[in-house]
PDB file of C-alpha atoms in Angstrom:
ATOM      1  CA  ASP A   1      42.928  23.214 -22.098  1.00 70.00           C
ATOM      2  CA  ALA A   2      39.216  22.820 -20.819  1.00 67.00           C
ATOM      3  CA  HIS A   3      37.850  22.511 -23.572  1.00 61.00           C
ATOM      4  CA  ALA A   4      39.274  19.043 -24.849  1.00 63.00           C
ATOM      5  CA  ALA A   5      38.767  18.027 -21.069  1.00 61.00           C
ATOM      6  CA  ALA A   6      34.615  19.228 -21.104  1.00 60.00           C
ATOM      7  CA  ALA A   7      34.226  17.120 -24.372  1.00 60.00           C
ATOM      8  CA  GLU A   8      35.999  14.152 -23.187  1.00 63.00           C
ATOM      9  CA  GLN A   9      33.262  14.258 -19.789  1.00 61.00           C
ATOM     10  CA  ALA A  10      30.864  14.706 -22.792  1.00 62.00           C
ATOM     11  CA  SER A  11      30.862  11.650 -24.620  1.00 67.00           C
ATOM     12  CA  PHE A  12      31.919   9.583 -21.504  1.00 61.00           C
ATOM     13  CA  LEU A  13      28.649  10.471 -20.481  1.00 67.00           C
ATOM     14  CA  GLN A  14      27.244   9.839 -23.771  1.00 81.00           C
ATOM     15  CA  GLN A  15      28.236   5.807 -22.852  1.00 88.00           C
ATOM     16  CA  TYR A  16      28.717   5.559 -19.225  1.00 91.00           C
ATOM     17  CA  ASP A  17      27.096   5.708 -16.020  1.00 92.00           C
ATOM     18  CA  SER A  18      27.661   9.396 -14.165  1.00 88.00           C
ATOM     19  CA  LEU A  19      27.914   7.795 -10.408  1.00 91.00           C
ATOM     20  CA  THR A  20      28.937   4.130 -11.084  1.00 93.00           C
ATOM     21  CA  HIS A  21      31.159   5.139 -13.780  1.00 92.00           C
ATOM     22  CA  LEU A  22      29.086   1.055 -15.000  1.00 95.00           C
ATOM     23  CA  PRO A  23      28.213   1.265 -19.203  1.00 95.00           C
ATOM     24  CA  ASN A  24      25.179   2.702 -19.149  1.00 94.00           C
ATOM     25  CA  ARG A  25      21.625   1.606 -21.731  1.00 93.00           C
ATOM     26  CA  LEU A  26      23.500   3.098 -24.338  1.00 93.00           C
ATOM     27  CA  LEU A  27      25.783   1.154 -24.330  1.00 94.00           C
ATOM     28  CA  LEU A  28      24.450  -1.598 -23.389  1.00 96.00           C
ATOM     29  CA  ARG A  29      22.682  -1.832 -26.514  1.00 96.00           C
ATOM     30  CA  ASP A  30      25.726  -2.246 -28.191  1.00 95.00           C
ATOM     31  CA  ARG A  31      27.215  -4.382 -26.290  1.00 96.00           C
ATOM     32  CA  VAL A  32      23.773  -6.661 -26.929  1.00 97.00           C
ATOM     33  CA  GLU A  33      23.324  -6.491 -29.853  1.00 96.00           C
ATOM     34  CA  HIS A  34      27.141  -7.362 -31.375  1.00 96.00           C
ATOM     35  CA  ALA A  35      26.439 -10.367 -28.743  1.00 96.00           C
ATOM     36  CA  LEU A  36      23.709 -10.881 -30.643  1.00 97.00           C
ATOM     37  CA  ALA A  37      25.088 -11.210 -34.031  1.00 96.00           C
ATOM     38  CA  LEU A  38      27.990 -13.247 -33.188  1.00 96.00           C
ATOM     39  CA  ALA A  39      25.543 -15.957 -30.693  1.00 95.00           C
ATOM     40  CA  ARG A  40      23.906 -16.142 -34.037  1.00 95.00           C
ATOM     41  CA  ASN A  41      26.612 -16.691 -36.265  1.00 94.00           C
ATOM     42  CA  GLN A  42      27.725 -19.895 -33.550  1.00 94.00           C
ATOM     43  CA  ARG A  43      24.323 -21.179 -32.763  1.00 93.00           C
ATOM     44  CA  THR A  44      25.396 -20.409 -28.815  1.00 94.00           C
ATOM     45  CA  ALA A  45      23.345 -18.616 -26.177  1.00 95.00           C
ATOM     46  CA  ILE A  46      23.473 -15.533 -24.158  1.00 96.00           C
ATOM     47  CA  ALA A  47      21.827 -14.605 -20.997  1.00 96.00           C
ATOM     48  CA  LEU A  48      20.800 -10.671 -19.418  1.00 97.00           C
ATOM     49  CA  LEU A  49      20.258 -10.264 -15.375  1.00 98.00           C
ATOM     50  CA  PHE A  50      18.415  -8.120 -14.210  1.00 97.00           C
ATOM     51  CA  LEU A  51      18.864  -7.163 -10.977  1.00 97.00           C
ATOM     52  CA  ASP A  52      17.916  -4.804  -8.666  1.00 95.00           C
ATOM     53  CA  LEU A  53      18.479  -4.146  -4.894  1.00 93.00           C
ATOM     54  CA  ASP A  54      15.237  -4.492  -2.851  1.00 88.00           C
ATOM     55  CA  ARG A  55      12.996  -2.131   0.090  1.00 83.00           C
ATOM     56  CA  PHE A  56      16.293   0.115  -1.434  1.00 88.00           C
ATOM     57  CA  GLU A  57      14.009   3.719  -0.965  1.00 85.00           C
ATOM     58  CA  GLN A  58      14.123   2.943   2.882  1.00 86.00           C
ATOM     59  CA  VAL A  59      17.285   3.568   2.106  1.00 85.00           C
ATOM     60  CA  ASN A  60      16.540   6.733   1.631  1.00 83.00           C
ATOM     61  CA  ASP A  61      13.905   8.017   3.689  1.00 83.00           C
ATOM     62  CA  SER A  62      15.810   6.935   6.126  1.00 84.00           C
ATOM     63  CA  LEU A  63      19.852   7.775   5.787  1.00 87.00           C
ATOM     64  CA  GLY A  64      19.047  10.173   3.189  1.00 89.00           C
ATOM     65  CA  LEU A  65      19.873  10.425  -1.145  1.00 89.00           C
ATOM     66  CA  GLU A  66      23.566  10.471  -0.146  1.00 90.00           C
ATOM     67  CA  ALA A  67      23.506   6.963   1.956  1.00 91.00           C
ATOM     68  CA  GLY A  68      21.591   6.040  -1.433  1.00 91.00           C
ATOM     69  CA  ASP A  69      24.419   7.027  -4.111  1.00 92.00           C
ATOM     70  CA  ALA A  70      26.800   5.675  -1.553  1.00 93.00           C
ATOM     71  CA  LEU A  71      25.091   2.387  -1.198  1.00 93.00           C
ATOM     72  CA  VAL A  72      24.407   1.955  -5.082  1.00 94.00           C
ATOM     73  CA  ASN A  73      28.564   2.492  -5.578  1.00 95.00           C
ATOM     74  CA  ALA A  74      28.815  -0.166  -3.411  1.00 95.00           C
ATOM     75  CA  ALA A  75      26.335  -2.855  -5.043  1.00 95.00           C
ATOM     76  CA  ALA A  76      27.983  -2.082  -7.489  1.00 96.00           C
ATOM     77  CA  GLU A  77      31.473  -3.548  -6.752  1.00 96.00           C
ATOM     78  CA  ARG A  78      30.271  -6.384  -4.885  1.00 96.00           C
ATOM     79  CA  ILE A  79      27.792  -7.047  -8.419  1.00 97.00           C
ATOM     80  CA  LYS A  80      31.529  -6.890 -10.310  1.00 96.00           C
ATOM     81  CA  ALA A  81      33.384  -8.351  -8.569  1.00 96.00           C
ATOM     82  CA  HIS A  82      31.281 -11.830  -9.050  1.00 95.00           C
ATOM     83  CA  CYS A  83      30.391 -11.512 -12.559  1.00 95.00           C
ATOM     84  CA  PRO A  84      32.522 -13.453 -14.546  1.00 93.00           C
ATOM     85  CA  ALA A  85      35.642 -10.883 -16.216  1.00 92.00           C
ATOM     86  CA  SER A  86      34.051 -11.260 -19.525  1.00 92.00           C
ATOM     87  CA  SER A  87      30.403  -9.924 -18.266  1.00 95.00           C
ATOM     88  CA  THR A  88      29.535  -6.194 -19.147  1.00 96.00           C
ATOM     89  CA  VAL A  89      27.451  -5.144 -15.933  1.00 97.00           C
ATOM     90  CA  SER A  90      25.727  -2.002 -16.287  1.00 97.00           C
ATOM     91  CA  ARG A  91      23.396   0.370 -14.105  1.00 95.00           C
ATOM     92  CA  HIS A  92      20.075   0.858 -15.494  1.00 92.00           C
ATOM     93  CA  GLY A  93      19.527   3.890 -13.557  1.00 83.00           C
ATOM     94  CA  GLY A  94      17.949   3.846  -9.744  1.00 87.00           C
ATOM     95  CA  ASN A  95      18.741   1.521  -8.268  1.00 92.00           C
ATOM     96  CA  ALA A  96      18.532  -1.085 -11.454  1.00 95.00           C
ATOM     97  CA  PHE A  97      21.692  -3.018 -12.896  1.00 97.00           C
ATOM     98  CA  ILE A  98      21.930  -5.143 -16.291  1.00 98.00           C
ATOM     99  CA  VAL A  99      24.531  -7.795 -16.329  1.00 98.00           C
ATOM    100  CA  LEU A 100      24.905  -9.886 -19.611  1.00 98.00           C
ATOM    101  CA  LEU A 101      26.267 -13.093 -20.033  1.00 97.00           C
ATOM    102  CA  ALA A 102      27.701 -12.951 -23.453  1.00 94.00           C
ATOM    103  CA  THR A 103      29.515 -16.515 -23.633  1.00 86.00           C
ATOM    104  CA  VAL A 104      27.059 -19.098 -21.688  1.00 90.00           C
ATOM    105  CA  ASP A 105      27.159 -23.040 -21.373  1.00 84.00           C
ATOM    106  CA  ASP A 106      23.521 -23.590 -20.435  1.00 87.00           C
ATOM    107  CA  ALA A 107      20.945 -22.606 -18.360  1.00 88.00           C
ATOM    108  CA  ASP A 108      22.175 -24.194 -15.464  1.00 87.00           C
ATOM    109  CA  SER A 109      25.605 -21.774 -14.955  1.00 90.00           C
ATOM    110  CA  VAL A 110      23.622 -18.947 -15.543  1.00 92.00           C
ATOM    111  CA  ALA A 111      21.267 -19.717 -12.348  1.00 92.00           C
ATOM    112  CA  ALA A 112      24.921 -20.429 -10.614  1.00 91.00           C
ATOM    113  CA  ILE A 113      25.898 -17.103 -11.290  1.00 93.00           C
ATOM    114  CA  ALA A 114      22.402 -15.589 -10.304  1.00 93.00           C
ATOM    115  CA  MET A 115      22.465 -17.622  -6.872  1.00 92.00           C
ATOM    116  CA  LYS A 116      26.462 -16.570  -6.380  1.00 93.00           C
ATOM    117  CA  LEU A 117      25.201 -12.528  -6.743  1.00 95.00           C
ATOM    118  CA  CYS A 118      22.145 -13.450  -4.265  1.00 92.00           C
ATOM    119  CA  GLN A 119      24.493 -14.689  -2.064  1.00 92.00           C
ATOM    120  CA  ALA A 120      26.817 -11.943  -2.189  1.00 93.00           C
ATOM    121  CA  PHE A 121      24.152  -9.202  -0.557  1.00 93.00           C
ATOM    122  CA  VAL A 122      24.243 -11.437   2.625  1.00 89.00           C
ATOM    123  CA  GLU A 123      26.696  -9.369   4.118  1.00 91.00           C
ATOM    124  CA  PRO A 124      25.276  -6.030   4.691  1.00 92.00           C
ATOM    125  CA  PHE A 125      26.885  -2.888   3.729  1.00 93.00           C
ATOM    126  CA  ALA A 126      29.093  -0.497   5.704  1.00 92.00           C
ATOM    127  CA  ILE A 127      27.366   3.486   4.416  1.00 90.00           C
ATOM    128  CA  ASN A 128      28.250   6.455   6.335  1.00 86.00           C
ATOM    129  CA  GLY A 129      28.630   4.115   9.594  1.00 87.00           C
ATOM    130  CA  TYR A 130      25.879   2.103   9.305  1.00 87.00           C
ATOM    131  CA  ASP A 131      24.882  -1.375   8.412  1.00 91.00           C
ATOM    132  CA  VAL A 132      22.955  -2.088   5.857  1.00 91.00           C
ATOM    133  CA  GLY A 133      21.386  -5.239   4.773  1.00 89.00           C
ATOM    134  CA  MET A 134      20.046  -4.750   1.007  1.00 89.00           C
ATOM    135  CA  ALA A 135      18.872  -8.034  -0.750  1.00 90.00           C
ATOM    136  CA  LEU A 136      18.873  -8.709  -4.308  1.00 93.00           C
ATOM    137  CA  SER A 137      16.085 -10.141  -6.444  1.00 94.00           C
ATOM    138  CA  VAL A 138      17.086 -11.588  -9.791  1.00 95.00           C
ATOM    139  CA  GLY A 139      15.175 -11.972 -13.509  1.00 95.00           C
ATOM    140  CA  VAL A 140      16.771 -13.555 -16.854  1.00 95.00           C
ATOM    141  CA  SER A 141      15.819 -13.982 -19.636  1.00 96.00           C
ATOM    142  CA  MET A 142      18.597 -15.864 -22.114  1.00 95.00           C
ATOM    143  CA  PHE A 143      18.388 -15.764 -25.936  1.00 94.00           C
ATOM    144  CA  PRO A 144      17.198 -17.318 -27.934  1.00 93.00           C
ATOM    145  CA  ASP A 145      14.444 -19.058 -25.823  1.00 91.00           C
ATOM    146  CA  ASP A 146      13.100 -15.903 -24.504  1.00 93.00           C
ATOM    147  CA  GLY A 147      13.682 -13.339 -27.529  1.00 91.00           C
ATOM    148  CA  SER A 148      15.585 -12.393 -30.498  1.00 92.00           C
ATOM    149  CA  GLY A 149      16.953  -8.304 -29.982  1.00 95.00           C
ATOM    150  CA  PHE A 150      17.534  -6.074 -26.982  1.00 96.00           C
ATOM    151  CA  ASP A 151      14.028  -4.874 -26.009  1.00 95.00           C
ATOM    152  CA  ALA A 152      12.443  -8.923 -25.763  1.00 95.00           C
ATOM    153  CA  LEU A 153      15.516 -10.081 -23.694  1.00 96.00           C
ATOM    154  CA  VAL A 154      15.273  -6.584 -21.125  1.00 96.00           C
ATOM    155  CA  GLN A 155      11.585  -6.777 -21.099  1.00 94.00           C
ATOM    156  CA  GLY A 156      11.677 -10.202 -20.796  1.00 94.00           C
ATOM    157  CA  ALA A 157      14.866 -10.321 -17.909  1.00 96.00           C
ATOM    158  CA  ASN A 158      12.603  -7.702 -16.248  1.00 95.00           C
ATOM    159  CA  ALA A 159       9.073  -9.196 -16.153  1.00 92.00           C
ATOM    160  CA  ALA A 160      11.394 -12.508 -14.565  1.00 94.00           C
ATOM    161  CA  MET A 161      13.161 -10.297 -11.475  1.00 94.00           C
ATOM    162  CA  HIS A 162       9.547  -9.252 -10.498  1.00 91.00           C
ATOM    163  CA  GLN A 163       8.203 -12.971 -10.139  1.00 89.00           C
ATOM    164  CA  ALA A 164      11.497 -13.085  -8.262  1.00 90.00           C
ATOM    165  CA  LYS A 165      10.399  -9.949  -6.221  1.00 89.00           C
ATOM    166  CA  GLN A 166       6.825 -11.990  -5.709  1.00 86.00           C
ATOM    167  CA  ALA A 167       8.615 -14.804  -4.646  1.00 83.00           C
ATOM    168  CA  GLY A 168      10.115 -13.175  -1.893  1.00 83.00           C
ATOM    169  CA  ARG A 169      13.253 -11.341  -2.977  1.00 84.00           C
ATOM    170  CA  ASN A 170      16.789 -12.410  -2.186  1.00 87.00           C
ATOM    171  CA  THR A 171      16.173 -14.817  -5.489  1.00 89.00           C
ATOM    172  CA  TYR A 172      16.301 -15.456  -8.992  1.00 92.00           C
ATOM    173  CA  ARG A 173      13.589 -16.790 -11.048  1.00 92.00           C
ATOM    174  CA  PHE A 174      13.959 -17.738 -15.314  1.00 93.00           C
ATOM    175  CA  PHE A 175      11.937 -15.228 -18.048  1.00 93.00           C
ATOM    176  CA  THR A 176       8.919 -18.184 -19.543  1.00 85.00           C
ATOM    177  CA  PRO A 177       6.317 -17.273 -21.951  1.00 78.00           C
ATOM    178  CA  ALA A 178       3.739 -17.594 -18.962  1.00 77.00           C
ATOM    179  CA  MET A 179       5.142 -15.419 -17.543  1.00 70.00           C
ATOM    180  CA  ASN A 180       4.493 -12.724 -19.806  1.00 70.00           C
ATOM    181  CA  ASP A 181       0.991 -14.372 -20.373  1.00 77.00           C
ATOM    182  CA  HIS A 182       0.483 -13.565 -16.358  1.00 75.00           C
ATOM    183  CA  ALA A 183       2.176 -10.254 -17.023  1.00 71.00           C
ATOM    184  CA  LEU A 184      -0.280  -8.680 -19.085  1.00 74.00           C
ATOM    185  CA  ASP A 185      -3.393 -10.574 -17.980  1.00 80.00           C
ATOM    186  CA  HIS A 186      -2.488  -8.624 -15.008  1.00 79.00           C
ATOM    187  CA  LEU A 187      -2.503  -5.685 -17.500  1.00 78.00           C
ATOM    188  CA  GLN A 188      -6.030  -5.962 -18.646  1.00 85.00           C
ATOM    189  CA  LEU A 189      -7.402  -6.918 -15.623  1.00 88.00           C
ATOM    190  CA  THR A 190      -6.191  -3.740 -13.664  1.00 86.00           C
ATOM    191  CA  GLY A 191      -7.348  -1.448 -16.584  1.00 86.00           C
ATOM    192  CA  ASN A 192     -10.630  -3.933 -15.996  1.00 92.00           C
ATOM    193  CA  LEU A 193     -11.262  -2.453 -12.955  1.00 91.00           C
ATOM    194  CA  THR A 194     -12.339   0.775 -13.157  1.00 87.00           C
ATOM    195  CA  ASN A 195     -15.117  -0.087 -15.688  1.00 90.00           C
ATOM    196  CA  ALA A 196     -16.131  -2.678 -13.245  1.00 94.00           C
ATOM    197  CA  LEU A 197     -16.623  -0.324 -10.418  1.00 90.00           C
ATOM    198  CA  ARG A 198     -18.776   2.541 -12.869  1.00 91.00           C
ATOM    199  CA  HIS A 199     -20.989  -0.174 -14.245  1.00 94.00           C
ATOM    200  CA  ASP A 200     -21.129  -2.097 -10.834  1.00 93.00           C
ATOM    201  CA  GLU A 201     -20.061  -5.598 -11.938  1.00 96.00           C
ATOM    202  CA  PHE A 202     -18.823  -6.809  -8.164  1.00 96.00           C
ATOM    203  CA  VAL A 203     -20.847  -8.924  -6.331  1.00 96.00           C
ATOM    204  CA  LEU A 204     -21.156 -10.171  -2.689  1.00 97.00           C
ATOM    205  CA  HIS A 205     -21.731 -13.833  -2.190  1.00 96.00           C
ATOM    206  CA  TYR A 206     -22.645 -13.818   1.994  1.00 96.00           C
ATOM    207  CA  GLN A 207     -21.139 -16.869   3.751  1.00 95.00           C
ATOM    208  CA  PRO A 208     -23.482 -17.793   6.731  1.00 94.00           C
ATOM    209  CA  GLN A 209     -21.690 -18.176  10.061  1.00 95.00           C
ATOM    210  CA  VAL A 210     -23.791 -20.598  12.940  1.00 95.00           C
ATOM    211  CA  ASP A 211     -23.570 -21.325  16.236  1.00 94.00           C
ATOM    212  CA  LEU A 212     -21.870 -24.841  16.852  1.00 94.00           C
ATOM    213  CA  ARG A 213     -23.612 -25.172  20.392  1.00 94.00           C
ATOM    214  CA  SER A 214     -27.658 -23.840  19.446  1.00 94.00           C
ATOM    215  CA  GLY A 215     -27.519 -23.930  15.352  1.00 93.00           C
ATOM    216  CA  ARG A 216     -28.579 -20.630  15.113  1.00 94.00           C
ATOM    217  CA  LEU A 217     -27.223 -18.413  12.516  1.00 92.00           C
ATOM    218  CA  VAL A 218     -25.461 -15.478  13.991  1.00 91.00           C
ATOM    219  CA  GLY A 219     -23.797 -13.665  11.085  1.00 91.00           C
ATOM    220  CA  ALA A 220     -22.568 -13.786   7.325  1.00 92.00           C
ATOM    221  CA  GLU A 221     -18.985 -13.266   5.783  1.00 94.00           C
ATOM    222  CA  ALA A 222     -19.307 -10.894   2.492  1.00 95.00           C
ATOM    223  CA  LEU A 223     -17.039 -12.254   0.039  1.00 95.00           C
ATOM    224  CA  ILE A 224     -16.483 -10.041  -2.840  1.00 96.00           C
ATOM    225  CA  ARG A 225     -16.336 -11.360  -6.200  1.00 96.00           C
ATOM    226  CA  TRP A 226     -15.910  -9.834  -9.551  1.00 96.00           C
ATOM    227  CA  GLN A 227     -19.205 -10.535 -12.459  1.00 96.00           C
ATOM    228  CA  HIS A 228     -16.484  -9.982 -15.138  1.00 94.00           C
ATOM    229  CA  PRO A 229     -18.945  -9.312 -18.508  1.00 93.00           C
ATOM    230  CA  VAL A 230     -16.443 -11.940 -20.462  1.00 91.00           C
ATOM    231  CA  GLU A 231     -14.521 -13.932 -18.306  1.00 91.00           C
ATOM    232  CA  GLY A 232     -17.735 -14.261 -16.335  1.00 94.00           C
ATOM    233  CA  LEU A 233     -17.346 -15.026 -12.041  1.00 94.00           C
ATOM    234  CA  ILE A 234     -13.643 -14.029 -11.788  1.00 93.00           C
ATOM    235  CA  PRO A 235     -12.175 -14.957  -7.699  1.00 92.00           C
ATOM    236  CA  PRO A 236     -10.724 -12.324  -5.541  1.00 92.00           C
ATOM    237  CA  GLY A 237      -7.721 -14.170  -5.302  1.00 88.00           C
ATOM    238  CA  ARG A 238      -7.184 -12.806  -9.244  1.00 89.00           C
ATOM    239  CA  PHE A 239      -7.642  -9.145  -8.618  1.00 91.00           C
ATOM    240  CA  ILE A 240      -7.191  -8.162  -5.114  1.00 91.00           C
ATOM    241  CA  ALA A 241      -4.266  -7.389  -5.251  1.00 84.00           C
ATOM    242  CA  LEU A 242      -3.978  -6.255  -8.793  1.00 86.00           C
ATOM    243  CA  ALA A 243      -6.832  -3.793  -6.647  1.00 89.00           C
ATOM    244  CA  GLU A 244      -3.874  -2.948  -4.109  1.00 87.00           C
ATOM    245  CA  GLN A 245      -1.410  -2.270  -6.741  1.00 78.00           C
ATOM    246  CA  SER A 246      -3.403   0.328  -8.543  1.00 82.00           C
ATOM    247  CA  GLY A 247      -5.530   1.911  -6.016  1.00 86.00           C
ATOM    248  CA  HIS A 248      -8.808   0.886  -6.851  1.00 91.00           C
ATOM    249  CA  ILE A 249      -8.782  -0.816  -2.855  1.00 93.00           C
ATOM    250  CA  VAL A 250     -10.249   1.661  -1.576  1.00 94.00           C
ATOM    251  CA  PRO A 251     -13.622   2.409  -4.139  1.00 94.00           C
ATOM    252  CA  ILE A 252     -13.828  -1.426  -3.974  1.00 95.00           C
ATOM    253  CA  GLY A 253     -13.947  -1.156   0.059  1.00 95.00           C
ATOM    254  CA  ALA A 254     -16.215   1.403  -0.119  1.00 95.00           C
ATOM    255  CA  TRP A 255     -18.784  -0.519  -2.301  1.00 96.00           C
ATOM    256  CA  ALA A 256     -17.977  -4.146  -0.057  1.00 96.00           C
ATOM    257  CA  LEU A 257     -19.104  -2.412   2.846  1.00 96.00           C
ATOM    258  CA  GLN A 258     -21.929  -0.035   1.729  1.00 96.00           C
ATOM    259  CA  THR A 259     -23.063  -2.941  -0.147  1.00 96.00           C
ATOM    260  CA  ALA A 260     -23.250  -5.678   2.465  1.00 96.00           C
ATOM    261  CA  CYS A 261     -24.472  -3.126   5.433  1.00 96.00           C
ATOM    262  CA  ARG A 262     -27.548  -2.362   3.251  1.00 96.00           C
ATOM    263  CA  GLN A 263     -27.619  -6.366   2.973  1.00 95.00           C
ATOM    264  CA  ALA A 264     -27.627  -6.651   6.021  1.00 93.00           C
ATOM    265  CA  ARG A 265     -30.355  -4.061   7.005  1.00 94.00           C
ATOM    266  CA  GLN A 266     -33.090  -5.710   4.422  1.00 94.00           C
ATOM    267  CA  TRP A 267     -32.595  -8.747   6.355  1.00 90.00           C
ATOM    268  CA  LEU A 268     -33.163  -7.569   9.618  1.00 88.00           C
TER     269      LEU A 268
END
């Protein structure tokens, strides 16, 4: 009857994604914890692959949300087709998926699967009459090296996936503790950017520009540095990208322009 059907639907939605019908995060956690228990007893390894569809937002923006849903479904089918039958493919929300490999031989065998998944996305998807190109960024974490529980392994795989995106997308990366330290360093520096502006911690160094024919000084290039109260002088390579991502780059740019103009006026 209708009541039984509604109860069955509610039970299904507790463990499965409504769009792709893949296991959701709750069911994935259960399966990962079961796989971890077996791996501890048998002294074997498991792997989590965090998959993210690159530039997915462009599909939603240009073709609409229904096309985005169709692409997620098509991507889910392609991912399942290129994963071992014993794996669990789950949707992590939005355009992200997590694959559990409960039985792995070594990192090389996991890398082969990750590479196979990236290559599977070279072929475009047919969505609403359009050929939609879509690449995949994959991050990998493994038990026992990268974490002992579900949350740590997901966090590690997610961090590795972002490293894959920074490496140019359409590739995979493994999690390492150094990568985690790098992420924490970025997080801390980003949090300090507001105080840096407020406490006037930025400085400009001026590099002279000389006319080689006459030897005359014709100008100067203003180079920004961050005089951090703890870390000392921080070069722009460490904080400019963070400032762009966090929105601090506009006030920092305005400060640099005003400071350089004041200095130029003093020189004149």
